[in-house]
Coordinates of C-alpha atoms (C1' of nucleotides) in Angstrom, one line a residue:
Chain A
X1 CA -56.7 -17.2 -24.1
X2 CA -54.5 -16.1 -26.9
X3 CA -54.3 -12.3 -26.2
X4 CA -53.0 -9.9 -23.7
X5 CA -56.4 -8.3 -24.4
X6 CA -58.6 -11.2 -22.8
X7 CA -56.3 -10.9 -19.7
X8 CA -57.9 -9.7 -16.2
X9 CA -55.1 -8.1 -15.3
X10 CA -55.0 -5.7 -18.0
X11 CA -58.8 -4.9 -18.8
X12 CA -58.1 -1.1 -18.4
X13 CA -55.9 -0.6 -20.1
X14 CA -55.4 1.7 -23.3
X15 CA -55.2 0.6 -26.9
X16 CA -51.4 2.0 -26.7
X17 CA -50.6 -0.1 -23.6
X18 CA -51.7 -3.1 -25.6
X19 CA -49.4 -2.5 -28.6
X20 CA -46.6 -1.9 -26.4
X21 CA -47.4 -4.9 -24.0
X22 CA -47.7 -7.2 -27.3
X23 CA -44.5 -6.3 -27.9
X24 CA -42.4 -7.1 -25.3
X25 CA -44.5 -10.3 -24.4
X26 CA -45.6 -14.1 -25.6
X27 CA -47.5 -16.6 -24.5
X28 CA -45.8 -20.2 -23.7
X29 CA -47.2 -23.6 -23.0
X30 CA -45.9 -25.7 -21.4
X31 CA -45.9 -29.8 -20.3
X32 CA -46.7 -30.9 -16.9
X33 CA -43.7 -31.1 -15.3
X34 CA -42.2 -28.5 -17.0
X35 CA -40.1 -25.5 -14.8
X36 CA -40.6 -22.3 -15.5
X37 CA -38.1 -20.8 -13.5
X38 CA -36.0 -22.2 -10.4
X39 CA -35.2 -20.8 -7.4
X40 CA -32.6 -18.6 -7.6
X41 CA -32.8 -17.7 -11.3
X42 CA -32.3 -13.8 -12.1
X43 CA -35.3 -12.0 -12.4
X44 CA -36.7 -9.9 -15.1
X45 CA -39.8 -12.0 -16.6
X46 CA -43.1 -11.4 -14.9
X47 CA -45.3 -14.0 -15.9
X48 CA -49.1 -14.6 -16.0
X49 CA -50.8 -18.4 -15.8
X50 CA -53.5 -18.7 -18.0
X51 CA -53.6 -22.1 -17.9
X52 CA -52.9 -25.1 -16.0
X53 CA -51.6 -25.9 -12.4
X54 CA -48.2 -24.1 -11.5
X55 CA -47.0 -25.5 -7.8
X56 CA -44.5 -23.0 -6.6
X57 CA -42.0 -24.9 -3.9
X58 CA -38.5 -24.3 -2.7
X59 CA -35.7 -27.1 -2.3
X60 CA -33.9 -27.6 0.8
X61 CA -30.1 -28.9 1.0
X62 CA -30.8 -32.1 1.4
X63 CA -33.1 -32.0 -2.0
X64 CA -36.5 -31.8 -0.8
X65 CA -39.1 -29.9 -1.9
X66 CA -41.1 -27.7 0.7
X67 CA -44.0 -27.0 -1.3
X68 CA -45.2 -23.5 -1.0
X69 CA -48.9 -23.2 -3.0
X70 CA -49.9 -24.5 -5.9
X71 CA -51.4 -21.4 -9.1
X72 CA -54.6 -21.8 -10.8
X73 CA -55.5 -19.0 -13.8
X74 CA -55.5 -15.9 -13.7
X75 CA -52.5 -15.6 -11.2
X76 CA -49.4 -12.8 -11.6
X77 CA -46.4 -14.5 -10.5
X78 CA -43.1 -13.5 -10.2
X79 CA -43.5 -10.1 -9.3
X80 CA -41.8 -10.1 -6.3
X81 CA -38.6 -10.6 -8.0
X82 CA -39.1 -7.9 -10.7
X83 CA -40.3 -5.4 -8.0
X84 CA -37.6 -5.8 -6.0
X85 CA -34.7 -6.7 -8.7
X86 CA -34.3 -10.1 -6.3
X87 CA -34.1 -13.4 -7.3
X88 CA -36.7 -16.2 -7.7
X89 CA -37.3 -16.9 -4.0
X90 CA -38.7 -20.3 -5.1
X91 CA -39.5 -22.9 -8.3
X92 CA -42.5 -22.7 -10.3
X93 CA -43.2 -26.0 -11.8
X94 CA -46.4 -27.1 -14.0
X95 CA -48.2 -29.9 -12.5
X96 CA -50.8 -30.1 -15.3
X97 CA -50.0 -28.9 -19.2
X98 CA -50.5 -25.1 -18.7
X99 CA -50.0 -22.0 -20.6
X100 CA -47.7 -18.7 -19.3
X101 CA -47.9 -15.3 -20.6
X102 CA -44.2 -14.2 -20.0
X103 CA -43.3 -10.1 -19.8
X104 CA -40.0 -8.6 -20.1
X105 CA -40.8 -6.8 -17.2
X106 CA -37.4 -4.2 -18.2
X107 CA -39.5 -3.4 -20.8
X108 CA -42.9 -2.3 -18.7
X109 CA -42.7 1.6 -19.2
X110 CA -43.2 3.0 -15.7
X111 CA -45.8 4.8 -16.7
X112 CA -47.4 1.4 -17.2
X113 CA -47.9 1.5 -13.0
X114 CA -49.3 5.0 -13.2
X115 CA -52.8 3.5 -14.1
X116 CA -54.7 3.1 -11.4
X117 CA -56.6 0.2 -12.5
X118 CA -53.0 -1.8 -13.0
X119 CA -52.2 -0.7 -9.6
X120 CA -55.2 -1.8 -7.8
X121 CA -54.6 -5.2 -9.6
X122 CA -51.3 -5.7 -8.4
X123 CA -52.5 -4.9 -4.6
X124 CA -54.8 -7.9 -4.9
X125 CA -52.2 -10.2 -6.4
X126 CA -49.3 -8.8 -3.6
X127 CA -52.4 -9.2 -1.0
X128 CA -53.1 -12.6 -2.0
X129 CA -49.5 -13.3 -1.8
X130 CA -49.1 -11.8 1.6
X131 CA -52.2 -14.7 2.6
X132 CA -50.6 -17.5 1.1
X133 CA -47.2 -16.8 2.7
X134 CA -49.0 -15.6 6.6
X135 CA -50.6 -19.3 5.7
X136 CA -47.3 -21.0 5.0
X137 CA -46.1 -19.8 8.1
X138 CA -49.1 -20.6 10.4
X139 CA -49.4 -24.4 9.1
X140 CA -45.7 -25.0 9.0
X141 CA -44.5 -23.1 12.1
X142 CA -47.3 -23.4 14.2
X143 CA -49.2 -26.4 13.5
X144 CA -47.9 -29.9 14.2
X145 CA -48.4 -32.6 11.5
X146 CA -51.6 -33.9 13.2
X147 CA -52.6 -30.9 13.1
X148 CA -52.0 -29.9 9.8
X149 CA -53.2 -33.5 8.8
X150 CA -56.8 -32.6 10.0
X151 CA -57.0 -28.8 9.0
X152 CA -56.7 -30.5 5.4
X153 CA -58.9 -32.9 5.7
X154 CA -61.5 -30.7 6.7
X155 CA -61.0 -27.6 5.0
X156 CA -60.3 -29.7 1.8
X157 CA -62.1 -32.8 1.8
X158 CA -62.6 -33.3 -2.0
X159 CA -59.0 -32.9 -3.1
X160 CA -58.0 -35.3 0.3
X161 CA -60.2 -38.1 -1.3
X162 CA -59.2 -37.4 -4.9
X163 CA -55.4 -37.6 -4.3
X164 CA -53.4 -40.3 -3.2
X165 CA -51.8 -39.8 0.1
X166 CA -48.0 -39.3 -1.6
X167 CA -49.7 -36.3 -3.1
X168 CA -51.1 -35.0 0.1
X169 CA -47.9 -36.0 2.1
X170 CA -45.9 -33.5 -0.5
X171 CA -48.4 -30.9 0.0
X172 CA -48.3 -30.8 3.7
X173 CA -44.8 -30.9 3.6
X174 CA -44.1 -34.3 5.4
X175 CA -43.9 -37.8 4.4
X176 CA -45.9 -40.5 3.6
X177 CA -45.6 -42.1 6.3
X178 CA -45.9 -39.7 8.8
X179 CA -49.8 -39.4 7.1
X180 CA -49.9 -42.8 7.1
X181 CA -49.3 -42.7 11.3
X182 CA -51.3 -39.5 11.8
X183 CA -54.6 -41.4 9.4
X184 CA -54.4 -45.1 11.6
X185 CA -53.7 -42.3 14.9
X186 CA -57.2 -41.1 13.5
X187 CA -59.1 -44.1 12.3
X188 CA -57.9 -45.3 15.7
X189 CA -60.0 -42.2 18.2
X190 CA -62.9 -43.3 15.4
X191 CA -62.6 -39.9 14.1
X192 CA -62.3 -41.3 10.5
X193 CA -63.2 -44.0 8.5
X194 CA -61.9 -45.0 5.4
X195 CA -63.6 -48.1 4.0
X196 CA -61.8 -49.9 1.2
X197 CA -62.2 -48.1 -2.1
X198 CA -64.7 -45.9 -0.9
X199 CA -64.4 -42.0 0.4
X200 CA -63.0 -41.4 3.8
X201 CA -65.4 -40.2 5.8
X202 CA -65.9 -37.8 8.8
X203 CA -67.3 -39.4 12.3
X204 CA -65.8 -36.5 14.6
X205 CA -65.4 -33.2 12.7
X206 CA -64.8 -31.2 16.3
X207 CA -62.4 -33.3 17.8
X208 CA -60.5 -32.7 14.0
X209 CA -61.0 -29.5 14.4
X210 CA -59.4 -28.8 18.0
X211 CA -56.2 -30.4 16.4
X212 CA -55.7 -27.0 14.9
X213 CA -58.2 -24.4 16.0
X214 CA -56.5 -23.4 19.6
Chain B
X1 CA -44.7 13.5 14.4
X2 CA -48.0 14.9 15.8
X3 CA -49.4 15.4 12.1
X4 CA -50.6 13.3 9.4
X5 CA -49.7 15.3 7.1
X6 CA -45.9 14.5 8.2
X7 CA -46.1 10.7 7.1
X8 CA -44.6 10.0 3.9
X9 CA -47.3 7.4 2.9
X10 CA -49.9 10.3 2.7
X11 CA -47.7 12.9 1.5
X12 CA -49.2 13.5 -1.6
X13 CA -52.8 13.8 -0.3
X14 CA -54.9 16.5 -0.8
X15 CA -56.0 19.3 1.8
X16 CA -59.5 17.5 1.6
X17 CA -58.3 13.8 2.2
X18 CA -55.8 15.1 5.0
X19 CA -59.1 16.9 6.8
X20 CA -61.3 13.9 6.2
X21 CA -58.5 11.6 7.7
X22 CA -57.7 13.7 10.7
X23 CA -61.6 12.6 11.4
X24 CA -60.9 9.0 11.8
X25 CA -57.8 8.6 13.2
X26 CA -55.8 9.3 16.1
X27 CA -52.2 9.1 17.3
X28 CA -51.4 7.0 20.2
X29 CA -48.1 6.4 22.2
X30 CA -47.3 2.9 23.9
X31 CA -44.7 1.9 26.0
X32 CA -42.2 -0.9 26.2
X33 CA -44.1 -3.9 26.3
X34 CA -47.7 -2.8 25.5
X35 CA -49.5 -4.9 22.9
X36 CA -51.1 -3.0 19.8
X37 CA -53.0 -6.2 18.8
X38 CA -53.1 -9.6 19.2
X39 CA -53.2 -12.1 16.6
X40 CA -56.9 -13.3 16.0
X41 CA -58.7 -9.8 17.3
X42 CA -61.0 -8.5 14.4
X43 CA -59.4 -6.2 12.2
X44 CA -60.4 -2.5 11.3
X45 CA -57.8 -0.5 12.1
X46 CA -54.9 0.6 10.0
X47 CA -51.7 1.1 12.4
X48 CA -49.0 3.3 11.1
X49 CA -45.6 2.9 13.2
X50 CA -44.3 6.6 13.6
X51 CA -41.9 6.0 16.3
X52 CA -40.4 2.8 17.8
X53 CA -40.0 -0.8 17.5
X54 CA -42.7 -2.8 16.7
X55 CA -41.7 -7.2 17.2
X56 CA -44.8 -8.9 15.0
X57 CA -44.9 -12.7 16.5
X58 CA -47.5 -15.5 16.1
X59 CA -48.0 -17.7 19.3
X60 CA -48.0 -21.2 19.2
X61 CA -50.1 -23.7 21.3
X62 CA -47.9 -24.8 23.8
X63 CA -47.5 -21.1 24.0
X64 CA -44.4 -19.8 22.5
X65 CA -43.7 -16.7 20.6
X66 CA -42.8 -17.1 17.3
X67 CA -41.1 -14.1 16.1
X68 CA -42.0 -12.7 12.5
X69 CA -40.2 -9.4 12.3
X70 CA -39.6 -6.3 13.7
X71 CA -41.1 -3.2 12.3
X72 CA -39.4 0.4 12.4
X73 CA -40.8 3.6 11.8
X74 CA -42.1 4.5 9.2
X75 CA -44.2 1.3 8.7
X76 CA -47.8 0.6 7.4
X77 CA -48.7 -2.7 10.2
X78 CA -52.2 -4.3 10.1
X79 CA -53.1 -3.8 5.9
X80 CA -53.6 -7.0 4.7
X81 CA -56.5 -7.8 8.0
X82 CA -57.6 -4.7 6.5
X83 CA -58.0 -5.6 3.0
X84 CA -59.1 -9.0 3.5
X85 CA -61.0 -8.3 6.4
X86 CA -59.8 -11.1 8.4
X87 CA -58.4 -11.5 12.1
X88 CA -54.9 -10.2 12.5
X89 CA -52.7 -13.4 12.1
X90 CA -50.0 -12.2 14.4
X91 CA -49.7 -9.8 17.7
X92 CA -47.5 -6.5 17.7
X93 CA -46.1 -5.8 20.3
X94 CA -43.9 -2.8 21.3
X95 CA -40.0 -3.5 22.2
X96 CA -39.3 0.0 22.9
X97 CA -41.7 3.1 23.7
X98 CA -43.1 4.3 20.6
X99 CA -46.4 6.1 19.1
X100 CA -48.6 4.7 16.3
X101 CA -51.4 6.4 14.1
X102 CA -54.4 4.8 14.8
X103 CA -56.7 4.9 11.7
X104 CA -60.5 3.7 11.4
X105 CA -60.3 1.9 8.2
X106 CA -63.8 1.1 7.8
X107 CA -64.3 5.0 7.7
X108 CA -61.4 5.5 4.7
X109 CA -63.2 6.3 1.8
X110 CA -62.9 4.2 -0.8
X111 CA -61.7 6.9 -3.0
X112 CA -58.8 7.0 -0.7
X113 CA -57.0 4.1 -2.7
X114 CA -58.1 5.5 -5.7
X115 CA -54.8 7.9 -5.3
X116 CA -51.7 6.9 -7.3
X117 CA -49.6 7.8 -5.0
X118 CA -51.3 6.2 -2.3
X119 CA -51.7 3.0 -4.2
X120 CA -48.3 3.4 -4.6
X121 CA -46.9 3.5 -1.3
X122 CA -49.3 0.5 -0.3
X123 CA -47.7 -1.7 -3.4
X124 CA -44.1 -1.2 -1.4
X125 CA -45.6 -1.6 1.8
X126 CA -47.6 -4.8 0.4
X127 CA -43.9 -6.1 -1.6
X128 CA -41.9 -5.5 1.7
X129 CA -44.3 -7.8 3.4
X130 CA -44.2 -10.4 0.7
X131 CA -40.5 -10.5 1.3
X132 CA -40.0 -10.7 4.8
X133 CA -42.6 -13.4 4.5
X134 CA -40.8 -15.0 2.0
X135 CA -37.2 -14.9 4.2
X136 CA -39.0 -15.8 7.1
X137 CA -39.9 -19.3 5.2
X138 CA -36.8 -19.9 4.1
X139 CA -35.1 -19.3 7.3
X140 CA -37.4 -21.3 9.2
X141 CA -38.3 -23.7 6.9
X142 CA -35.0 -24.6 5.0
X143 CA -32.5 -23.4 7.3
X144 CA -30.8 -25.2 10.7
X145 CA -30.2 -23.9 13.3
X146 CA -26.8 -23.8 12.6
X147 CA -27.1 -21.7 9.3
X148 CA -29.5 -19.7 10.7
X149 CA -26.8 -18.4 13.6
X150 CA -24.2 -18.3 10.5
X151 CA -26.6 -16.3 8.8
X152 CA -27.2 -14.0 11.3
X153 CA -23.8 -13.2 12.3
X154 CA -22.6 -12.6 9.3
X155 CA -25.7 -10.8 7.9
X156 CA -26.1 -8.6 11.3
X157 CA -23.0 -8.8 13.0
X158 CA -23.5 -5.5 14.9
X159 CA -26.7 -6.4 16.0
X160 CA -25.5 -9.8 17.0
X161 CA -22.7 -8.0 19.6
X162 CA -24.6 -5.4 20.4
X163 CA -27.8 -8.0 22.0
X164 CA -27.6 -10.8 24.6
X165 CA -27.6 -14.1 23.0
X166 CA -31.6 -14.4 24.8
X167 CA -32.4 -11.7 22.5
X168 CA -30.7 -13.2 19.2
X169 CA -32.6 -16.6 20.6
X170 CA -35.1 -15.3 20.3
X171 CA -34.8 -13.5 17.0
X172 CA -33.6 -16.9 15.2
X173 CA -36.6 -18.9 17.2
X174 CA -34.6 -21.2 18.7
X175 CA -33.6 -21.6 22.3
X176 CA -31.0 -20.0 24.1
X177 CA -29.8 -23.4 24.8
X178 CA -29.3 -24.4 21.3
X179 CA -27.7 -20.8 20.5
X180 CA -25.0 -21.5 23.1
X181 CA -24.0 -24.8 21.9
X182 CA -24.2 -23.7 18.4
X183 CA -21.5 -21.3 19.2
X184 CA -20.1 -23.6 21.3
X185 CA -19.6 -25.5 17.9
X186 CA -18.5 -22.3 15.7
X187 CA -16.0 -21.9 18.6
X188 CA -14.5 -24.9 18.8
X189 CA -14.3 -25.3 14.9
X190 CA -12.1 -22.0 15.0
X191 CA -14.7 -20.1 12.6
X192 CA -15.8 -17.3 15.2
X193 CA -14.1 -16.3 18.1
X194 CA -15.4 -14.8 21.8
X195 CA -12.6 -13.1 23.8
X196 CA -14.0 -11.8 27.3
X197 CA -15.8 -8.5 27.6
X198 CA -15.4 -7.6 23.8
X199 CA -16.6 -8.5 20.4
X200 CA -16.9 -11.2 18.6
X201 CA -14.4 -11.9 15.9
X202 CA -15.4 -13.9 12.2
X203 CA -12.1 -16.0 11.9
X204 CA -13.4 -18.4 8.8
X205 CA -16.3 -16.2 7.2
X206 CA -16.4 -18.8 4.2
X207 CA -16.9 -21.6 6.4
X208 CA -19.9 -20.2 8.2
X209 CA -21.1 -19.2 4.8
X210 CA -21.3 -22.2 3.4
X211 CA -24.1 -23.5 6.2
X212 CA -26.6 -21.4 4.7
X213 CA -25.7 -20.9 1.3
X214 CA -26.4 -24.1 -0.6
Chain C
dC1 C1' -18.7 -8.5 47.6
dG2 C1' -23.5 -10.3 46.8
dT3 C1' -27.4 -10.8 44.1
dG4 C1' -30.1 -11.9 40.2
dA5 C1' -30.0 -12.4 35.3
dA6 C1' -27.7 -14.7 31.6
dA7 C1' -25.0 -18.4 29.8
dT8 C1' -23.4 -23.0 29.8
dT9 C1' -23.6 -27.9 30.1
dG10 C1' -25.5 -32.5 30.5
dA11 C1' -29.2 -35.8 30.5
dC12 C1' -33.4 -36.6 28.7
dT13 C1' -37.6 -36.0 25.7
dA14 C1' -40.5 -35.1 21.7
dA15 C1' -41.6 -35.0 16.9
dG16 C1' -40.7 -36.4 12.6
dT17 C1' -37.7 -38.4 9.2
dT18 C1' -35.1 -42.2 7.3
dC19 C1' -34.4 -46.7 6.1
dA20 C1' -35.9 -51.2 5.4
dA21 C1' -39.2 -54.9 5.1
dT22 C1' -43.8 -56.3 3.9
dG23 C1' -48.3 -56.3 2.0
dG24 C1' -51.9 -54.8 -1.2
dC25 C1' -53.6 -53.6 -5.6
dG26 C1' -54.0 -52.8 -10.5
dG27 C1' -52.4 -53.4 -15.0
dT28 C1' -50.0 -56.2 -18.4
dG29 C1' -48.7 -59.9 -21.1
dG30 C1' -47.9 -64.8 -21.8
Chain D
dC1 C1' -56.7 -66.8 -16.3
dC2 C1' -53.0 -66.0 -13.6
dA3 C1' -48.2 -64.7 -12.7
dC4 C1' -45.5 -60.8 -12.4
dC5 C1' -44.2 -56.0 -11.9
dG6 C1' -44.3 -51.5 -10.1
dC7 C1' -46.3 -48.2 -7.3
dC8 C1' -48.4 -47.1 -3.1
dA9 C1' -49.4 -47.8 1.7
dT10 C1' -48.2 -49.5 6.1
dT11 C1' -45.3 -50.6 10.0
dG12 C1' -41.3 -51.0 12.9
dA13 C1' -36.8 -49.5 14.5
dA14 C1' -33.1 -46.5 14.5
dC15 C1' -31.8 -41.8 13.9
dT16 C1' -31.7 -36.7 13.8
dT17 C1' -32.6 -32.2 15.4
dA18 C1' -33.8 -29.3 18.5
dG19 C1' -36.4 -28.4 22.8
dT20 C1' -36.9 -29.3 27.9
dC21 C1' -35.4 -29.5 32.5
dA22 C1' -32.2 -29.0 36.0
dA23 C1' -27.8 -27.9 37.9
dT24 C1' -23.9 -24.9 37.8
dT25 C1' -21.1 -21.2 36.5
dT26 C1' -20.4 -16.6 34.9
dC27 C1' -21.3 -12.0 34.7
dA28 C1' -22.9 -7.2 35.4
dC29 C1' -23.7 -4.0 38.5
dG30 C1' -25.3 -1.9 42.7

DNA sequence: CGTGAAATTGACTAAGTTCAATGGCGGTGG
DNA sequence: CCACCGCCATTGAACTTAGTCAATTTCACG
């Protein structure tokens, strides 16, 4: 994807939107591991993955990152910030090698959010956003870690067996070896299985499932 | 308010949409206590908050409330159940007496949203969500309990005198147990002080400031 | 005053994290 | 081929933070 043109986002929009958009934007790539902006950075870019894996998280005061969701293409990010002239309530940092579209969003003529077909873009990316977040909250605030340990498992089983637990532990938001505990808590009950280099496998989806369904 | 034609969210509607609305909706007045929804009951109605306060809290298993935020008039409550058809992730519930619009949302035509102004006022109802969702993370998720209470005082320092320390508990989500010796704390390190039967005073603003800002 | 709610305090508990030790496993290089 | 290295996983013990429970004191207010 190598033009504003190609982008969801902006399928509506009129040949005189595109000049100006090209004009005041640029596409990026970027490394994995590569930050695209930090938590607590000024606003003012409004950016749109095309491609890669962006994980947004936010660092705590002892250093820790609290992973908040991980981006896959087309996603509008940062718009929070530029909406509300705040700044970056979290890190965006590429996991794989991606590529950004990056908008001076200063630059967006206002007229730009008159078009109806922008707007009704935007309320699905803020929608989405208000999901993820609502989410957050649920599996962090309300859910324990064996809870939270067996929503994942079930509602994601193919990215459970195709990480390695350090991977899953940091996108839970708690430590290796508090998945370690919670997995032997489970292979224990005979819930789970995990034969050597093989799949883990489900024996008692329901009793999983009434970790975190109330 | 008695009219719909009196909330600002639809104060750019036309005399056909404001007749058509009238048809599915309804304004309805609660008092202290009553519950609008709870979280998990199917969605289809779009509550607007003309008159009270609304407290928005998830429960948690062993029962707890879990408070979110508190909504004042004039607030659009329920949209994103609405949008993504899903259960309401959290209850409502009215701290004062108050009145609410009722509307059918099934029944809104889609050409409803197709109004700028509309779409409008739903992207800054939508970005106000995002960030309250996005503080309450952060205070729950990266804050103590210490900086929380810091952050509170200092942020709301009227509303901190003006409520028992049970309400502010339960505000912060944390116990009034853990409030009390957490100003027990601020006390005895000289940074707030408590004379009887008046205000609190700030004595070392910086040093309470520093427990929340990194 | 007296009564019931709110606040305080102490001892204990619960849930997860931290730290440290150990074991497994795969890849690499002599 | 095997010894070594580094990463990951596992396990135990101590620690941290805040919640729970219970007893007591304070307070507001009729």
């Amino acid at each position: 994807m190598d033009s504003v043109r190609e982008i969801p986002l902006f399928n509506k929009l009129s040949e005189e939107h595109f000049r100006q958009l090209e004009h005041f934007s640029y596409f990026k790539t970027y490394n994995a591991g590569e930050i695209v902006f930090y938590e607590g950075d000024d606003p003012g870019t409004l950016y749109i993955l095309v491609d890669g894996v962006l994980r947004l998280y936010k660092t705590d005061p002892k250093g820790h990152e609290f992973y908040i969701h991980q981006f896959v293409p087309v996603s509008l990010v940062g718009e929070l910030a530029c909406f509300e002239n705040m700044k970056y309530p979290a890190t965006a940092r590429f996991i794989t090698s991606g590529k950004i579209l990056k908008i001076d969003y200063k630059r967006l003529e206002n007229d730009f959010f008159k078009n109806p077909d922008i707007c009704f873009e935007i309320i699905k990316s803020l929608t989405r956003k208000v999901k993820i977040l609502s989410n957050v909250i649920h599996q962090e605030m309300i859910l324990t870690s064996d809870a939270k340990v067996a929503k994942f498992i079930i509602n994601h089983f193919d990215i459970f067996n195709s990480l390695k637990n350090n991977e899953v532990a940091s996108i839970l938001n708690i430590t290796p070896e508090t998945l370690s505990r919670t997995l032997a808590k489970f292979k224990k009950q005979r819930w789970i299985e995990q034969p050597r280099h093989a799949n883990t496998k489900i024996l008692n989806k329901a009793a999983l499932k009434k970790l975190f369904e109330e």
